[in-house]
mmCIF file of C-alpha atoms in Angstrom:
data_model
loop_
_atom_site.group_PDB
_atom_site.id
_atom_site.type_symbol
_atom_site.label_atom_id
_atom_site.label_comp_id
_atom_site.label_asym_id
_atom_site.label_seq_id
_atom_site.Cartn_x
_atom_site.Cartn_y
_atom_site.Cartn_z
ATOM 1 C CA MET A 1294 -2.581 -55.968 80.890
ATOM 2 C CA ARG A 1295 -2.855 -59.206 83.420
ATOM 3 C CA SER A 1296 -5.473 -61.412 81.714
ATOM 4 C CA THR A 1297 -7.353 -64.260 84.734
ATOM 5 C CA VAL A 1298 -7.834 -66.024 81.732
ATOM 6 C CA ILE A 1299 -4.321 -67.559 81.697
ATOM 7 C CA PRO A 1300 -2.505 -67.305 84.720
ATOM 8 C CA HIS A 1301 0.793 -67.975 86.293
ATOM 9 C CA SER A 1302 1.290 -69.457 89.295
ATOM 10 C CA GLU A 1303 2.232 -66.598 91.494
ATOM 11 C CA ALA A 1304 -0.506 -64.734 90.413
ATOM 12 C CA PRO A 1305 -1.984 -63.269 94.014
ATOM 13 C CA TRP A 1306 -5.672 -62.682 93.021
ATOM 14 C CA LEU A 1307 -6.517 -65.803 91.515
ATOM 15 C CA ASP A 1308 -9.986 -67.591 93.115
ATOM 16 C CA HIS A 1309 -9.756 -71.857 93.117
ATOM 17 C CA ARG A 1310 -12.236 -70.778 90.123
ATOM 18 C CA GLN A 1311 -10.090 -68.861 88.271
ATOM 19 C CA ARG A 1312 -7.197 -71.947 88.458
ATOM 20 C CA LEU A 1313 -10.261 -74.270 87.038
ATOM 21 C CA GLN A 1314 -10.075 -71.995 84.306
ATOM 22 C CA SER A 1315 -6.506 -72.265 83.616
ATOM 23 C CA ASP A 1316 -7.032 -76.074 83.736
ATOM 24 C CA ASP A 1317 -9.909 -75.904 80.853
ATOM 25 C CA TRP A 1318 -7.859 -73.981 78.944
ATOM 26 C CA LEU A 1319 -4.764 -76.379 78.259
ATOM 27 C CA HIS A 1320 -7.091 -79.209 78.038
ATOM 28 C CA THR A 1321 -8.662 -76.878 75.319
ATOM 29 C CA PHE A 1322 -5.331 -76.306 73.913
ATOM 30 C CA GLN A 1323 -4.253 -79.612 73.564
ATOM 31 C CA ALA A 1324 -6.599 -80.087 71.819
ATOM 32 C CA TRP A 1325 -6.868 -77.800 68.994
ATOM 33 C CA THR A 1326 -4.716 -78.705 65.757
ATOM 34 C CA GLY A 1327 -1.840 -77.417 64.876
ATOM 35 C CA PRO A 1328 -3.040 -73.837 63.190
ATOM 36 C CA GLU A 1329 -4.704 -72.788 66.691
ATOM 37 C CA ARG A 1330 -2.111 -73.870 68.583
ATOM 38 C CA LEU A 1331 -0.541 -70.586 66.550
ATOM 39 C CA LEU A 1332 -3.155 -68.004 67.037
ATOM 40 C CA ALA A 1333 -3.738 -69.782 70.847
ATOM 41 C CA MET A 1334 -0.052 -68.854 71.636
ATOM 42 C CA ASP A 1335 0.207 -65.171 69.606
ATOM 43 C CA GLU A 1336 -3.357 -64.528 71.602
ATOM 44 C CA LEU A 1337 -1.280 -65.735 74.706
ATOM 45 C CA ILE A 1338 1.934 -63.442 73.784
ATOM 46 C CA ASP A 1339 -0.112 -60.077 72.554
ATOM 47 C CA ARG A 1340 -2.594 -60.095 75.668
ATOM 48 C CA CYS A 1341 -0.061 -61.329 78.740
ATOM 49 C CA GLU A 1342 2.646 -60.301 81.260
ATOM 50 C CA THR A 1343 5.757 -62.320 80.208
ATOM 51 C CA SER A 1344 5.453 -64.014 83.692
ATOM 52 C CA GLN A 1345 2.054 -65.503 83.258
ATOM 53 C CA VAL A 1346 3.375 -66.413 79.284
ATOM 54 C CA LYS A 1347 6.495 -68.333 80.941
ATOM 55 C CA HIS A 1348 4.028 -70.494 82.792
ATOM 56 C CA MET A 1349 1.786 -71.495 80.323
ATOM 57 C CA MET A 1350 4.702 -72.730 78.047
ATOM 58 C CA GLN A 1351 5.744 -74.678 81.201
ATOM 59 C CA LEU A 1352 2.440 -76.120 81.984
ATOM 60 C CA ILE A 1353 2.157 -76.882 78.003
ATOM 61 C CA GLU A 1354 5.753 -77.964 77.693
ATOM 62 C CA PRO A 1355 7.572 -78.411 81.197
ATOM 63 C CA GLN A 1356 10.177 -80.572 78.929
ATOM 64 C CA VAL A 1357 12.172 -80.690 76.063
ATOM 65 C CA VAL A 1358 13.798 -83.037 74.458
ATOM 66 C CA SER A 1359 16.816 -83.402 71.877
ATOM 67 C CA GLY A 1360 19.047 -84.839 69.314
ATOM 68 C CA SER A 1361 21.863 -84.126 68.082
ATOM 69 C CA ARG A 1362 25.049 -85.350 66.175
ATOM 70 C CA ASP A 1363 26.633 -86.623 68.945
ATOM 71 C CA ALA A 1364 24.429 -89.581 69.106
ATOM 72 C CA THR A 1365 22.678 -88.739 72.075
ATOM 73 C CA LEU A 1366 19.807 -87.273 72.867
ATOM 74 C CA ARG A 1367 18.751 -85.083 76.232
ATOM 75 C CA VAL A 1368 15.458 -83.986 77.921
ATOM 76 C CA TRP A 1369 15.883 -80.994 79.690
ATOM 77 C CA ASP A 1370 14.128 -78.941 81.793
ATOM 78 C CA VAL A 1371 12.486 -76.257 80.345
ATOM 79 C CA ASP A 1372 12.305 -74.057 84.251
ATOM 80 C CA SER A 1373 15.631 -74.243 85.070
ATOM 81 C CA GLY A 1374 17.333 -74.757 81.681
ATOM 82 C CA VAL A 1375 19.486 -78.506 83.366
ATOM 83 C CA CYS A 1376 19.546 -81.608 81.211
ATOM 84 C CA VAL A 1377 17.438 -84.497 82.995
ATOM 85 C CA HIS A 1378 18.003 -87.399 81.137
ATOM 86 C CA VAL A 1379 20.202 -88.608 78.679
ATOM 87 C CA LEU A 1380 19.545 -90.908 75.588
ATOM 88 C CA ARG A 1381 22.102 -93.354 74.563
ATOM 89 C CA GLY A 1382 21.937 -95.804 71.477
ATOM 90 C CA HIS A 1383 21.831 -94.498 68.021
ATOM 91 C CA SER A 1384 25.148 -95.163 66.580
ATOM 92 C CA ALA A 1385 24.920 -92.419 63.987
ATOM 93 C CA ALA A 1386 23.563 -88.215 64.315
ATOM 94 C CA VAL A 1387 19.669 -88.055 65.485
ATOM 95 C CA ARG A 1388 18.322 -86.159 62.937
ATOM 96 C CA CYS A 1389 14.069 -85.919 64.409
ATOM 97 C CA VAL A 1390 12.335 -86.542 66.917
ATOM 98 C CA GLN A 1391 8.885 -86.573 68.296
ATOM 99 C CA TYR A 1392 7.624 -86.406 71.919
ATOM 100 C CA ASP A 1393 4.106 -86.917 73.897
ATOM 101 C CA GLY A 1394 5.249 -86.198 77.762
ATOM 102 C CA ARG A 1395 5.658 -90.336 78.274
ATOM 103 C CA ARG A 1396 8.044 -91.785 75.775
ATOM 104 C CA VAL A 1397 10.178 -90.406 73.557
ATOM 105 C CA VAL A 1398 10.569 -91.349 69.395
ATOM 106 C CA SER A 1399 12.824 -90.752 67.616
ATOM 107 C CA GLY A 1400 14.984 -91.309 63.860
ATOM 108 C CA GLY A 1401 18.536 -90.702 63.051
ATOM 109 C CA TYR A 1402 21.537 -91.399 59.734
ATOM 110 C CA ASP A 1403 22.035 -94.965 61.378
ATOM 111 C CA PHE A 1404 18.114 -96.187 59.256
ATOM 112 C CA MET A 1405 16.708 -96.851 62.713
ATOM 113 C CA VAL A 1406 13.708 -95.244 64.571
ATOM 114 C CA LYS A 1407 13.439 -95.943 68.869
ATOM 115 C CA ILE A 1408 11.423 -95.208 71.508
ATOM 116 C CA TRP A 1409 12.564 -94.192 74.748
ATOM 117 C CA ASP A 1410 11.069 -94.155 78.290
ATOM 118 C CA PRO A 1411 12.721 -91.068 78.693
ATOM 119 C CA GLU A 1412 12.241 -91.554 82.447
ATOM 120 C CA THR A 1413 14.537 -94.226 82.535
ATOM 121 C CA GLN A 1414 17.098 -93.901 79.998
ATOM 122 C CA THR A 1415 15.401 -97.419 78.222
ATOM 123 C CA CYS A 1416 15.337 -97.753 74.664
ATOM 124 C CA LEU A 1417 11.826 -100.097 74.690
ATOM 125 C CA HIS A 1418 11.637 -101.109 70.798
ATOM 126 C CA THR A 1419 14.269 -99.990 67.617
ATOM 127 C CA LEU A 1420 12.520 -100.060 64.148
ATOM 128 C CA GLU A 1421 13.718 -101.396 61.775
ATOM 129 C CA GLY A 1422 13.276 -101.364 58.053
ATOM 130 C CA HIS A 1423 14.145 -98.196 56.879
ATOM 131 C CA THR A 1424 17.043 -98.505 54.231
ATOM 132 C CA ASN A 1425 18.793 -94.628 54.549
ATOM 133 C CA ARG A 1426 18.581 -91.661 57.111
ATOM 134 C CA VAL A 1427 15.552 -91.059 59.724
ATOM 135 C CA TYR A 1428 14.000 -87.446 58.253
ATOM 136 C CA SER A 1429 10.869 -87.309 59.546
ATOM 137 C CA LEU A 1430 8.742 -88.576 62.589
ATOM 138 C CA GLN A 1431 4.406 -88.182 63.339
ATOM 139 C CA LEU A 1432 3.071 -89.371 65.971
ATOM 140 C CA THR A 1433 -0.741 -89.585 66.150
ATOM 141 C CA GLY A 1434 -2.517 -86.378 68.464
ATOM 142 C CA HIS A 1435 -0.769 -83.516 70.661
ATOM 143 C CA GLN A 1436 1.527 -81.432 68.977
ATOM 144 C CA SER A 1437 5.289 -80.477 70.788
ATOM 145 C CA LEU A 1438 5.236 -76.763 70.332
ATOM 146 C CA THR A 1439 9.437 -77.998 70.355
ATOM 147 C CA SER A 1440 9.294 -79.798 66.773
ATOM 148 C CA GLY A 1441 5.934 -78.468 65.640
ATOM 149 C CA MET A 1442 4.765 -81.932 65.139
ATOM 150 C CA GLU A 1443 2.173 -83.425 65.888
ATOM 151 C CA LEU A 1444 1.576 -86.631 68.642
ATOM 152 C CA ARG A 1445 -1.630 -88.775 69.725
ATOM 153 C CA ASP A 1446 -2.267 -92.218 70.216
ATOM 154 C CA ASN A 1447 0.124 -95.063 69.120
ATOM 155 C CA LEU A 1448 1.258 -94.562 65.477
ATOM 156 C CA LEU A 1449 4.186 -93.278 64.538
ATOM 157 C CA VAL A 1450 4.779 -91.892 60.305
ATOM 158 C CA SER A 1451 8.203 -92.736 59.736
ATOM 159 C CA GLY A 1452 9.262 -90.928 56.224
ATOM 160 C CA ASN A 1453 12.844 -91.655 54.822
ATOM 161 C CA ALA A 1454 15.546 -90.809 52.922
ATOM 162 C CA ASP A 1455 14.762 -93.765 50.365
ATOM 163 C CA SER A 1456 11.198 -92.327 50.095
ATOM 164 C CA THR A 1457 8.924 -94.004 51.255
ATOM 165 C CA VAL A 1458 6.768 -94.058 54.481
ATOM 166 C CA ARG A 1459 6.412 -96.281 57.099
ATOM 167 C CA VAL A 1460 3.571 -96.533 59.920
ATOM 168 C CA TRP A 1461 4.397 -98.100 63.059
ATOM 169 C CA ASP A 1462 2.432 -99.333 66.347
ATOM 170 C CA VAL A 1463 4.533 -98.336 68.743
ATOM 171 C CA ARG A 1464 3.284 -100.492 71.767
ATOM 172 C CA THR A 1465 4.467 -103.484 69.739
ATOM 173 C CA GLY A 1466 7.372 -101.801 67.346
ATOM 174 C CA GLN A 1467 5.707 -103.768 64.504
ATOM 175 C CA CYS A 1468 5.833 -102.217 61.259
ATOM 176 C CA LEU A 1469 1.582 -102.314 59.935
ATOM 177 C CA HIS A 1470 1.923 -100.542 56.128
ATOM 178 C CA THR A 1471 4.818 -99.491 53.758
ATOM 179 C CA LEU A 1472 3.206 -96.873 51.696
ATOM 180 C CA GLN A 1473 5.008 -96.726 48.583
ATOM 181 C CA GLY A 1474 3.425 -98.803 45.293
ATOM 182 C CA PRO A 1475 3.370 -97.324 42.428
ATOM 183 C CA ASN A 1476 2.551 -93.389 43.303
ATOM 184 C CA ARG A 1477 5.417 -93.137 45.823
ATOM 185 C CA HIS A 1478 6.964 -89.978 46.293
ATOM 186 C CA GLN A 1479 10.328 -90.684 43.987
ATOM 187 C CA SER A 1480 13.075 -88.557 45.838
ATOM 188 C CA ALA A 1481 13.052 -88.539 50.410
ATOM 189 C CA VAL A 1482 10.255 -88.190 52.611
ATOM 190 C CA THR A 1483 10.417 -83.799 53.730
ATOM 191 C CA CYS A 1484 7.889 -84.288 55.600
ATOM 192 C CA LEU A 1485 4.509 -85.496 57.203
ATOM 193 C CA GLN A 1486 1.483 -84.404 59.045
ATOM 194 C CA PHE A 1487 -1.962 -86.426 60.238
ATOM 195 C CA CYS A 1488 -5.010 -85.545 58.775
ATOM 196 C CA ARG A 1489 -7.641 -87.348 60.353
ATOM 197 C CA GLY A 1490 -7.277 -91.169 59.466
ATOM 198 C CA LEU A 1491 -5.176 -89.838 57.057
ATOM 199 C CA VAL A 1492 -1.330 -88.871 56.376
ATOM 200 C CA LEU A 1493 -0.050 -86.111 54.403
ATOM 201 C CA SER A 1494 3.688 -86.283 52.663
ATOM 202 C CA SER A 1495 5.690 -83.586 51.132
ATOM 203 C CA SER A 1496 9.259 -84.643 49.116
ATOM 204 C CA ASP A 1497 12.089 -83.587 47.859
ATOM 205 C CA ASP A 1498 10.356 -85.024 44.712
ATOM 206 C CA GLY A 1499 7.773 -81.353 44.162
ATOM 207 C CA THR A 1500 4.938 -83.519 45.283
ATOM 208 C CA VAL A 1501 2.416 -83.899 48.546
ATOM 209 C CA LYS A 1502 1.081 -86.935 48.846
ATOM 210 C CA LEU A 1503 -2.018 -88.361 50.459
ATOM 211 C CA TRP A 1504 -2.149 -91.927 52.405
ATOM 212 C CA ASP A 1505 -5.269 -93.431 54.058
ATOM 213 C CA LEU A 1506 -4.094 -95.283 57.474
ATOM 214 C CA ARG A 1507 -6.061 -97.873 58.044
ATOM 215 C CA THR A 1508 -5.079 -99.892 54.834
ATOM 216 C CA GLY A 1509 -1.196 -97.989 53.787
ATOM 217 C CA SER A 1510 -3.320 -97.016 50.337
ATOM 218 C CA TRP A 1511 -1.922 -94.092 48.275
ATOM 219 C CA VAL A 1512 -5.214 -91.453 48.509
ATOM 220 C CA ARG A 1513 -4.492 -88.568 45.421
ATOM 221 C CA ASP A 1514 -1.279 -86.124 44.986
ATOM 222 C CA LEU A 1515 -2.959 -83.078 46.715
ATOM 223 C CA VAL A 1516 -0.061 -80.564 45.142
ATOM 224 C CA ALA A 1517 2.716 -81.613 42.491
ATOM 225 C CA LEU A 1518 5.010 -78.248 41.692
ATOM 226 C CA HIS A 1519 5.075 -77.482 38.057
ATOM 227 C CA SER A 1520 9.401 -78.296 38.056
ATOM 228 C CA HIS A 1521 8.513 -82.210 40.512
ATOM 229 C CA GLY A 1522 10.928 -84.246 39.448
ATOM 230 C CA SER A 1523 13.911 -81.887 37.877
ATOM 231 C CA GLY A 1524 14.488 -79.778 41.336
ATOM 232 C CA GLY A 1525 10.697 -78.634 42.256
ATOM 233 C CA VAL A 1526 10.797 -79.350 46.635
ATOM 234 C CA VAL A 1527 8.550 -79.595 49.546
ATOM 235 C CA TRP A 1528 10.353 -78.193 52.265
ATOM 236 C CA ARG A 1529 6.910 -78.425 54.986
ATOM 237 C CA ILE A 1530 3.783 -78.723 55.189
ATOM 238 C CA ARG A 1531 1.365 -78.139 57.665
ATOM 239 C CA ALA A 1532 -2.643 -78.837 57.541
ATOM 240 C CA SER A 1533 -5.778 -78.633 59.649
ATOM 241 C CA ASP A 1534 -8.882 -80.304 58.720
ATOM 242 C CA THR A 1535 -9.444 -78.599 55.802
ATOM 243 C CA ARG A 1536 -6.496 -76.432 54.683
ATOM 244 C CA LEU A 1537 -3.508 -77.211 53.322
ATOM 245 C CA VAL A 1538 0.108 -74.690 53.523
ATOM 246 C CA CYS A 1539 3.604 -75.358 51.604
ATOM 247 C CA ALA A 1540 6.973 -74.073 52.184
ATOM 248 C CA ALA A 1541 8.217 -75.243 48.701
ATOM 249 C CA GLY A 1542 10.734 -74.081 46.656
ATOM 250 C CA SER A 1543 13.863 -75.449 44.304
ATOM 251 C CA ARG A 1544 17.620 -76.044 44.558
ATOM 252 C CA ASN A 1545 18.861 -75.245 41.071
ATOM 253 C CA GLY A 1546 16.270 -72.548 40.670
ATOM 254 C CA THR A 1547 13.370 -74.514 38.678
ATOM 255 C CA GLU A 1548 10.663 -73.108 41.347
ATOM 256 C CA ASP A 1549 10.576 -69.600 43.542
ATOM 257 C CA THR A 1550 10.745 -70.274 46.715
ATOM 258 C CA LYS A 1551 6.947 -69.784 48.568
ATOM 259 C CA LEU A 1552 3.638 -70.254 50.665
ATOM 260 C CA LEU A 1553 0.976 -72.849 49.023
ATOM 261 C CA LEU A 1554 -2.368 -72.248 50.399
ATOM 262 C CA LEU A 1555 -4.782 -74.100 49.734
ATOM 263 C CA ASP A 1556 -8.071 -75.792 50.487
ATOM 264 C CA PHE A 1557 -8.918 -79.203 50.050
ATOM 265 C CA ASP A 1558 -11.867 -82.201 51.862
ATOM 266 C CA PRO A 1559 -9.324 -85.066 53.166
ATOM 267 C CA GLU A 1560 -12.996 -87.174 52.245
ATOM 268 C CA GLU A 1561 -12.424 -86.445 48.667
ATOM 269 C CA ARG A 1562 -11.416 -90.542 47.108
ATOM 270 C CA GLY A 1563 -9.364 -90.933 43.673
ATOM 271 C CA GLY A 1564 -8.022 -88.769 41.374
ATOM 272 C CA GLU A 1565 -5.519 -86.293 40.761
ATOM 273 C CA GLU A 1566 -6.031 -82.729 42.064
#
């Protein structure tokens, strides 16, 4: 079935009003949360022809960025499959990448976080402070379909194998907060997720923690696996404003592999849940 709500560029039956409707859809899509985007993509694939899906994917994510063990990043054109830019500057493998259409942010095994202008292929800032490999990155706002991570405004959050989380201003390269203290993670940070003015972090220690971005303070633990501290791991997290999904398991068989779904109130402060 052909859809006029999510059209492709070669649809002759579309009038000007319907093309504007497509623009409105894209604007709405970019404002949605991660779970809402996944549902929208399912609907897109189910309702539309292959050419329509391809066109909308190109509108949503016209370029993708990859990081490699060769210490480089490459920017690719989705339509042609051609590498259009190569970013060089890391001295070890690139582990995580974020791209918001203007800036590229990368984290590597050289303990560095770098902010790039992909068009000029220049490194704008090198963010130093982590004492081990950088495993996770989050910029606040737009969700990249290629990385499954969020990008927004001028805040970057990076998670590290040294168990710390750092909050950066990408305009200046300044570290605003290091999220640690007595309630810090006890092992490597595996994933990060923004939620309103807060950030959630998961770890090899089997916990998910909620942090206040403005103050850099710990709010509470949302998840603590039964085997946390003795093999339990929370591998990945995704969250809306009131719901959290965790992929959890263990490295030594102490915890079953499972998905956890939790309802929570981000505004609730104090006390462990």
